Amino acid sequence: MSKRDYYEILGVSRTVTEVELKSSFRKLAMQHHPDKNPGDKQAEIKFKEINEAYQILSDGQKRAAYDRYGHQAFENGGGGGGPADMSDFMSDIFESFFGEGRGRGGPRGANSRERGADLRYNLEIGLEEAYAGKNETIRVPTSVTCEVCSGTGAKAGSKSRQCPTCGGHGRVRASQGFFSVERTCPTCNGRGEIIDDPCTGCQGAGRVTRERTLSVNIPAGVEDGTRIRLAGEGEAGLRGGPAGDLYIFLSIKPHAIFQRDGADLFCRVPIGLTSAALGGEIEVPTLNGDKARVKVPEGTQTGKQFRLKGKGMSVLRSREMGDLYIQVLVETPQKLTARQRELLMEFERESSGATHPETAGFFGRVKDFLGGLGGAA
């Protein structure tokens, strides 16, 4: 049985933005969640389909591979991510169903650990770097585990104690008629514990802000908007919990010579009037720093396009290469000398319709058009 299209599963178009994709996923996941549809096998199947589709389309690199190769890109173990990758979104869904804090897994307490937040880092690179790939060093300010107290928040030699108000759960319940309302414990602010003697290094937070230096491997062929995930390089967790992830969002600077369209490159090259009329060869640059020679035939017009196969962009995680398209622009000479002007005027006098076929054809059509108007009158 063939798989359904991931975009169709999430009810979005192929041009969907990241925000729209996330919104559609959350809406559908809440609608078909097993806890909201007990005993409904179809809802369970749909929920799994929705998760699988979002795992692929929410990752820039996996989405690009899917757009190019479809489901075949993830066969033989090439699928995207497991339950751990969905923790932040599933947490939001659980909280929507059952109230704040459910997604964190029940009682907090002194022994419960909280995963750190994911972080975003915007990185701008040049087109040449996107073509060849590179290792980039970045400096990221983030929260890291306090080395003085090892993340406990308590001063050396002391310990935190269980909150007497919530019994270590971090939440308290209050009855209102037939309903029971759960809210964050006002005594410990949801931590489930109280630190009487806080660490002087972090003032009891268990984390301190530091600037870290990280190395990011940017593969060849990345496109504008590609997202790179560095697992465990996000914000430190609370009470020794796992760190979040760091997401690098790439943007590519406009290039002075080349314009990019997927894996293909486009370049406009001006040529002289004489070269266009008589033909010849021109030398054009390529993105890898080399030069290529292009044969220009006699009588070349502005807009004529030449294709250099395999001289375009790298394709992400592939040995394929795009093409380079050269479009010529015939340049009209300026600031002529008297002799140059004389030669051009002499050329014009000896020109005929055969020399300028486009001109002769155009004005012939104009004559027929005006003649037709006169006949109608």
Coordinates of C-alpha atoms in Angstrom, one line a residue:
M1 CA 0.0 0.0 0.0
S2 CA 1.5 3.3 -1.1
K3 CA 2.0 6.1 1.4
R4 CA -0.1 9.3 1.3
D5 CA 1.6 12.5 0.4
Y6 CA 2.9 14.2 3.6
Y7 CA 1.6 17.6 2.5
E8 CA -1.9 16.1 1.9
I9 CA -1.8 14.5 5.3
L10 CA -1.2 17.8 7.0
G11 CA -3.6 19.6 4.7
V12 CA -1.1 22.2 3.5
S13 CA 0.4 23.2 0.1
R14 CA 4.1 22.6 -0.9
T15 CA 4.8 26.3 -0.4
V16 CA 3.6 26.2 3.3
T17 CA 5.7 28.3 5.7
E18 CA 7.2 26.9 8.9
V19 CA 4.6 28.7 11.1
E20 CA 1.7 27.5 9.0
L21 CA 3.0 24.0 9.0
K22 CA 3.3 24.0 12.8
S23 CA -0.1 25.4 13.3
S24 CA -1.7 22.8 11.0
F25 CA 0.2 20.0 12.7
R26 CA -0.9 21.0 16.2
K27 CA -4.6 21.4 15.2
L28 CA -4.7 17.9 13.5
A29 CA -2.7 16.2 16.3
M30 CA -5.1 17.5 19.0
Q31 CA -8.0 16.4 16.9
H32 CA -6.8 12.8 16.4
H33 CA -4.9 12.3 19.6
P34 CA -5.7 8.8 21.1
D35 CA -6.5 10.3 24.5
K36 CA -9.2 12.4 22.9
N37 CA -10.5 9.4 20.8
P38 CA -10.3 6.4 23.1
G39 CA -10.8 3.1 21.3
D40 CA -10.8 4.7 17.9
K41 CA -8.2 2.8 15.8
Q42 CA -8.6 5.1 12.8
A43 CA -7.8 8.2 14.9
E44 CA -4.7 6.4 16.2
I45 CA -3.6 5.6 12.6
K46 CA -4.2 9.2 11.5
F47 CA -2.3 10.5 14.6
K48 CA 0.8 8.4 13.6
E49 CA 0.5 9.6 10.0
I50 CA 0.4 13.2 11.1
N51 CA 3.4 12.8 13.4
E52 CA 5.4 11.1 10.6
A53 CA 4.6 13.8 8.1
Y54 CA 5.5 16.6 10.5
Q55 CA 8.8 14.9 11.4
I56 CA 9.9 15.1 7.8
L57 CA 8.4 18.5 6.7
S58 CA 9.5 20.4 9.8
D59 CA 13.1 19.6 9.1
G60 CA 14.6 21.7 6.3
Q61 CA 17.0 19.1 5.0
K62 CA 14.5 16.3 5.2
R63 CA 11.8 18.4 3.5
A64 CA 14.2 19.3 0.7
A65 CA 14.9 15.5 0.2
Y66 CA 11.2 14.7 0.3
D67 CA 10.4 17.4 -2.3
R68 CA 13.0 16.0 -4.6
Y69 CA 12.7 12.2 -4.2
G70 CA 9.4 11.7 -2.3
H71 CA 9.0 8.7 0.1
Q72 CA 12.0 6.9 -1.5
A73 CA 14.3 9.4 0.2
F74 CA 13.5 7.8 3.6
E75 CA 13.4 4.1 2.7
N76 CA 15.9 1.6 4.2
G77 CA 16.1 3.4 7.6
G78 CA 16.2 6.9 6.1
G79 CA 13.1 8.1 8.0
G80 CA 13.1 11.1 10.3
G81 CA 13.3 11.0 14.0
G82 CA 11.6 9.3 16.8
P83 CA 9.5 10.2 19.8
A84 CA 12.3 12.3 21.3
D85 CA 12.2 14.7 18.4
M86 CA 8.6 15.5 19.1
S87 CA 8.9 16.2 22.9
D88 CA 8.5 19.9 22.6
F89 CA 5.4 19.8 20.4
M90 CA 3.8 16.8 22.2
S91 CA 4.3 18.7 25.5
D92 CA 2.2 21.5 24.1
I93 CA -0.5 19.1 23.0
F94 CA -0.7 17.4 26.4
E95 CA -0.9 20.7 28.1
S96 CA -3.8 21.8 25.9
F97 CA -5.7 18.6 26.8
F98 CA -4.9 18.3 30.5
G99 CA -3.7 21.6 31.7
E100 CA -0.3 23.2 32.3
G101 CA 2.5 20.8 33.2
R102 CA 1.0 17.5 32.1
G103 CA 3.5 17.3 29.2
R104 CA 6.4 17.2 31.7
G105 CA 5.4 13.9 33.1
G106 CA 3.5 14.2 36.4
P107 CA 5.0 15.2 39.7
R108 CA 8.0 17.4 39.5
G109 CA 9.6 16.9 42.9
A110 CA 13.3 17.2 43.9
N111 CA 14.2 14.3 41.7
S112 CA 12.3 15.3 38.6
R113 CA 14.3 16.8 35.8
E114 CA 13.3 19.3 33.1
R115 CA 14.6 19.4 29.6
G116 CA 16.2 22.7 28.6
A117 CA 14.7 25.0 26.0
D118 CA 15.6 24.7 22.3
L119 CA 17.5 27.7 21.0
R120 CA 17.6 29.3 17.5
Y121 CA 20.7 30.8 15.9
N122 CA 20.5 32.7 12.6
L123 CA 23.6 32.3 10.4
E124 CA 24.2 34.1 7.1
I125 CA 26.6 32.5 4.6
G126 CA 27.8 33.4 1.1
L127 CA 26.7 31.6 -2.1
E128 CA 30.2 30.2 -2.5
E129 CA 30.0 28.7 1.0
A130 CA 26.6 27.1 0.2
Y131 CA 28.2 25.7 -3.0
A132 CA 31.3 24.1 -1.3
G133 CA 30.1 23.6 2.3
K134 CA 32.2 24.7 5.3
N135 CA 32.9 24.4 9.0
E136 CA 31.7 27.5 10.7
T137 CA 32.6 28.6 14.2
I138 CA 29.8 30.3 16.1
R139 CA 29.5 31.9 19.5
V140 CA 26.2 31.3 21.3
P141 CA 25.2 32.9 24.6
T142 CA 23.1 30.3 26.5
S143 CA 22.3 28.9 29.9
V144 CA 24.7 26.1 31.0
T145 CA 24.7 23.9 34.1
C146 CA 26.3 25.7 37.1
E147 CA 29.6 24.0 37.8
V148 CA 29.6 25.1 41.5
C149 CA 26.5 23.2 42.5
S150 CA 26.3 20.8 39.5
G151 CA 22.8 22.1 38.6
T152 CA 21.2 21.5 42.0
G153 CA 20.9 25.2 42.9
A154 CA 21.9 24.5 46.5
K155 CA 25.1 25.6 48.2
A156 CA 27.8 23.0 48.6
G157 CA 27.1 20.8 51.7
S158 CA 23.4 21.7 51.7
K159 CA 20.3 20.2 50.0
S160 CA 17.0 21.3 48.8
R161 CA 13.9 20.1 50.7
Q162 CA 10.5 19.0 49.5
C163 CA 8.0 21.8 49.3
P164 CA 5.5 21.4 52.2
T165 CA 2.7 23.0 50.3
C166 CA 2.5 20.7 47.2
G167 CA 4.4 17.7 48.6
G168 CA 7.0 17.9 45.9
H169 CA 4.5 17.8 43.0
G170 CA 4.9 21.5 42.0
R171 CA 1.2 21.9 41.7
V172 CA -1.8 22.2 44.0
R173 CA -5.5 21.6 43.6
A174 CA -8.4 23.7 44.7
S175 CA -12.0 22.6 44.6
Q176 CA -14.6 24.9 43.1
G177 CA -18.0 23.3 43.4
F178 CA -18.1 20.1 41.3
F179 CA -14.7 21.0 39.6
S180 CA -11.2 20.6 40.8
V181 CA -8.7 23.2 39.5
E182 CA -5.0 22.5 39.4
R183 CA -2.5 25.4 39.4
T184 CA 1.2 26.0 40.0
C185 CA 2.3 25.9 43.6
P186 CA 2.7 29.4 44.9
T187 CA 5.3 28.4 47.5
C188 CA 7.9 26.8 45.2
N189 CA 6.7 28.2 41.9
G190 CA 6.3 24.8 40.4
R191 CA 9.7 23.4 41.3
G192 CA 8.4 21.0 43.9
E193 CA 11.3 21.9 46.2
I194 CA 12.6 24.7 48.3
I195 CA 16.3 25.8 48.6
D196 CA 17.0 27.3 51.9
D197 CA 20.7 27.9 51.2
P198 CA 21.1 28.7 47.5
C199 CA 24.3 28.4 45.6
T200 CA 26.3 31.6 45.3
G201 CA 27.4 30.9 41.8
C202 CA 23.9 30.7 40.3
Q203 CA 21.7 32.2 43.1
G204 CA 19.7 28.9 43.3
A205 CA 18.8 28.7 39.6
G206 CA 21.1 25.8 38.9
R207 CA 22.2 27.5 35.6
V208 CA 24.4 30.4 34.6
T209 CA 24.7 32.3 31.3
R210 CA 27.8 31.6 29.3
E211 CA 29.0 32.2 25.8
R212 CA 29.9 29.0 24.1
T213 CA 32.0 28.4 21.0
L214 CA 30.6 25.7 18.7
S215 CA 31.6 24.3 15.4
V216 CA 28.9 23.8 12.8
N217 CA 29.3 21.6 9.7
I218 CA 27.5 23.2 6.8
P219 CA 27.1 20.6 4.0
A220 CA 27.5 21.6 0.3
G221 CA 24.2 22.4 -1.5
V222 CA 22.3 24.0 1.4
E223 CA 19.5 26.4 0.4
D224 CA 18.2 29.5 2.0
G225 CA 16.1 28.5 5.0
T226 CA 17.9 25.2 5.6
R227 CA 17.8 24.2 9.3
I228 CA 20.7 22.4 11.0
R229 CA 20.0 20.7 14.4
L230 CA 22.7 20.4 17.0
A231 CA 21.3 17.9 19.6
G232 CA 22.0 18.8 23.2
E233 CA 23.5 22.2 22.4
G234 CA 20.6 24.2 23.6
E235 CA 19.7 25.6 27.0
A236 CA 20.8 23.5 30.0
G237 CA 18.0 21.5 31.8
L238 CA 16.8 22.2 35.3
R239 CA 17.9 20.0 38.1
G240 CA 20.3 18.0 35.9
G241 CA 17.8 17.5 33.2
P242 CA 18.9 17.1 29.5
A243 CA 19.8 20.1 27.5
G244 CA 17.6 21.3 24.7
D245 CA 18.7 21.5 21.0
L246 CA 20.3 24.3 19.0
Y247 CA 18.8 25.0 15.6
I248 CA 20.9 26.8 13.1
F249 CA 18.8 28.6 10.5
L250 CA 20.7 29.5 7.3
S251 CA 20.2 32.4 5.0
I252 CA 22.3 33.0 1.9
K253 CA 23.6 36.5 0.9
P254 CA 22.7 37.8 -2.5
H255 CA 25.6 37.3 -5.0
A256 CA 27.1 40.1 -7.1
I257 CA 27.3 37.9 -10.2
F258 CA 25.0 34.8 -9.9
Q259 CA 21.4 34.3 -9.2
R260 CA 20.2 30.9 -7.9
D261 CA 17.2 28.9 -8.7
G262 CA 17.3 25.6 -6.9
A263 CA 20.4 23.8 -8.2
D264 CA 20.8 26.0 -11.2
L265 CA 22.7 29.3 -11.5
F266 CA 22.0 32.2 -13.9
C267 CA 24.5 34.9 -15.0
R268 CA 24.1 37.9 -17.4
V269 CA 27.2 38.6 -19.4
P270 CA 27.6 41.8 -21.5
I271 CA 29.2 41.4 -24.9
G272 CA 30.2 44.0 -27.5
L273 CA 28.3 44.8 -30.6
T274 CA 31.1 43.6 -32.8
S275 CA 31.3 40.2 -30.9
A276 CA 27.6 39.7 -31.2
A277 CA 27.6 40.4 -34.9
L278 CA 30.7 38.5 -35.9
G279 CA 30.7 35.8 -33.3
G280 CA 33.6 34.6 -31.2
E281 CA 34.2 33.3 -27.7
I282 CA 33.7 34.8 -24.3
E283 CA 35.1 33.8 -20.9
V284 CA 32.7 33.5 -18.0
P285 CA 33.3 32.8 -14.3
T286 CA 32.0 29.8 -12.4
L287 CA 31.1 29.6 -8.8
N288 CA 34.0 27.3 -7.9
G289 CA 36.5 30.0 -9.0
D290 CA 37.3 28.5 -12.5
K291 CA 36.5 30.1 -15.8
A292 CA 34.6 28.6 -18.8
R293 CA 34.7 29.5 -22.4
V294 CA 31.4 30.0 -24.3
K295 CA 31.2 30.1 -28.1
V296 CA 29.0 32.9 -29.3
P297 CA 27.6 32.3 -32.8
E298 CA 27.5 35.0 -35.4
G299 CA 24.4 37.3 -35.2
T300 CA 23.8 36.7 -31.5
Q301 CA 20.9 38.8 -30.0
T302 CA 20.4 40.1 -26.5
G303 CA 18.7 37.5 -24.3
K304 CA 20.4 34.5 -26.0
Q305 CA 21.0 31.9 -23.4
F306 CA 23.8 29.3 -23.2
R307 CA 23.7 26.3 -20.9
L308 CA 26.9 25.0 -19.2
K309 CA 25.9 21.5 -17.9
G310 CA 27.2 20.6 -14.4
K311 CA 28.5 24.1 -13.7
G312 CA 25.7 25.1 -11.3
M313 CA 25.2 24.5 -7.6
S314 CA 25.9 21.4 -5.6
V315 CA 22.9 19.3 -4.7
L316 CA 22.5 18.6 -1.0
R317 CA 23.7 15.1 0.0
S318 CA 24.1 14.2 -3.7
R319 CA 26.8 13.9 -6.3
E320 CA 24.6 15.7 -8.8
M321 CA 25.3 19.3 -9.9
G322 CA 23.0 21.9 -11.3
D323 CA 23.6 23.8 -14.5
L324 CA 24.9 27.3 -15.2
Y325 CA 22.9 29.4 -17.7
I326 CA 24.7 32.3 -19.4
Q327 CA 22.4 35.1 -20.8
V328 CA 24.2 37.5 -23.1
L329 CA 23.4 41.3 -23.2
V330 CA 24.5 43.0 -26.3
E331 CA 26.0 46.3 -25.2
T332 CA 25.5 49.4 -27.4
P333 CA 28.7 51.5 -27.7
Q334 CA 28.7 55.0 -26.1
K335 CA 30.9 58.1 -26.4
L336 CA 31.9 57.3 -30.0
T337 CA 34.8 59.1 -31.8
A338 CA 34.1 60.8 -35.1
R339 CA 35.7 58.0 -37.0
Q340 CA 33.6 55.4 -35.2
R341 CA 30.4 57.3 -35.9
E342 CA 31.4 57.6 -39.5
L343 CA 31.9 53.9 -39.8
L344 CA 28.6 53.1 -38.2
M345 CA 26.7 55.5 -40.5
E346 CA 28.4 53.9 -43.5
F347 CA 27.4 50.5 -42.2
E348 CA 23.8 51.7 -41.7
R349 CA 23.6 53.0 -45.3
E350 CA 24.7 49.7 -46.7
S351 CA 22.4 47.7 -44.4
S352 CA 19.3 45.9 -45.7
G353 CA 16.5 43.8 -44.4
A354 CA 18.7 40.8 -44.6
T355 CA 21.1 42.4 -42.1
H356 CA 18.3 43.3 -39.7
P357 CA 15.6 40.6 -40.1
E358 CA 13.8 41.4 -36.9
T359 CA 13.6 45.1 -37.8
A360 CA 12.4 44.4 -41.3
G361 CA 9.8 42.0 -40.0
F362 CA 8.5 44.3 -37.3
F363 CA 8.0 47.3 -39.5
G364 CA 6.5 45.1 -42.2
R365 CA 3.8 44.0 -39.6
V366 CA 3.3 47.7 -38.6
K367 CA 2.7 48.6 -42.3
D368 CA 0.2 45.8 -42.7
F369 CA -1.5 46.9 -39.5
L370 CA -1.8 50.5 -40.4
G371 CA -3.0 49.6 -43.9
G372 CA -5.7 47.4 -42.4
L373 CA -6.9 50.3 -40.3
G374 CA -7.1 52.6 -43.3
G375 CA -9.1 50.0 -45.2
A376 CA -11.6 49.7 -42.3
A377 CA -12.1 53.4 -42.3

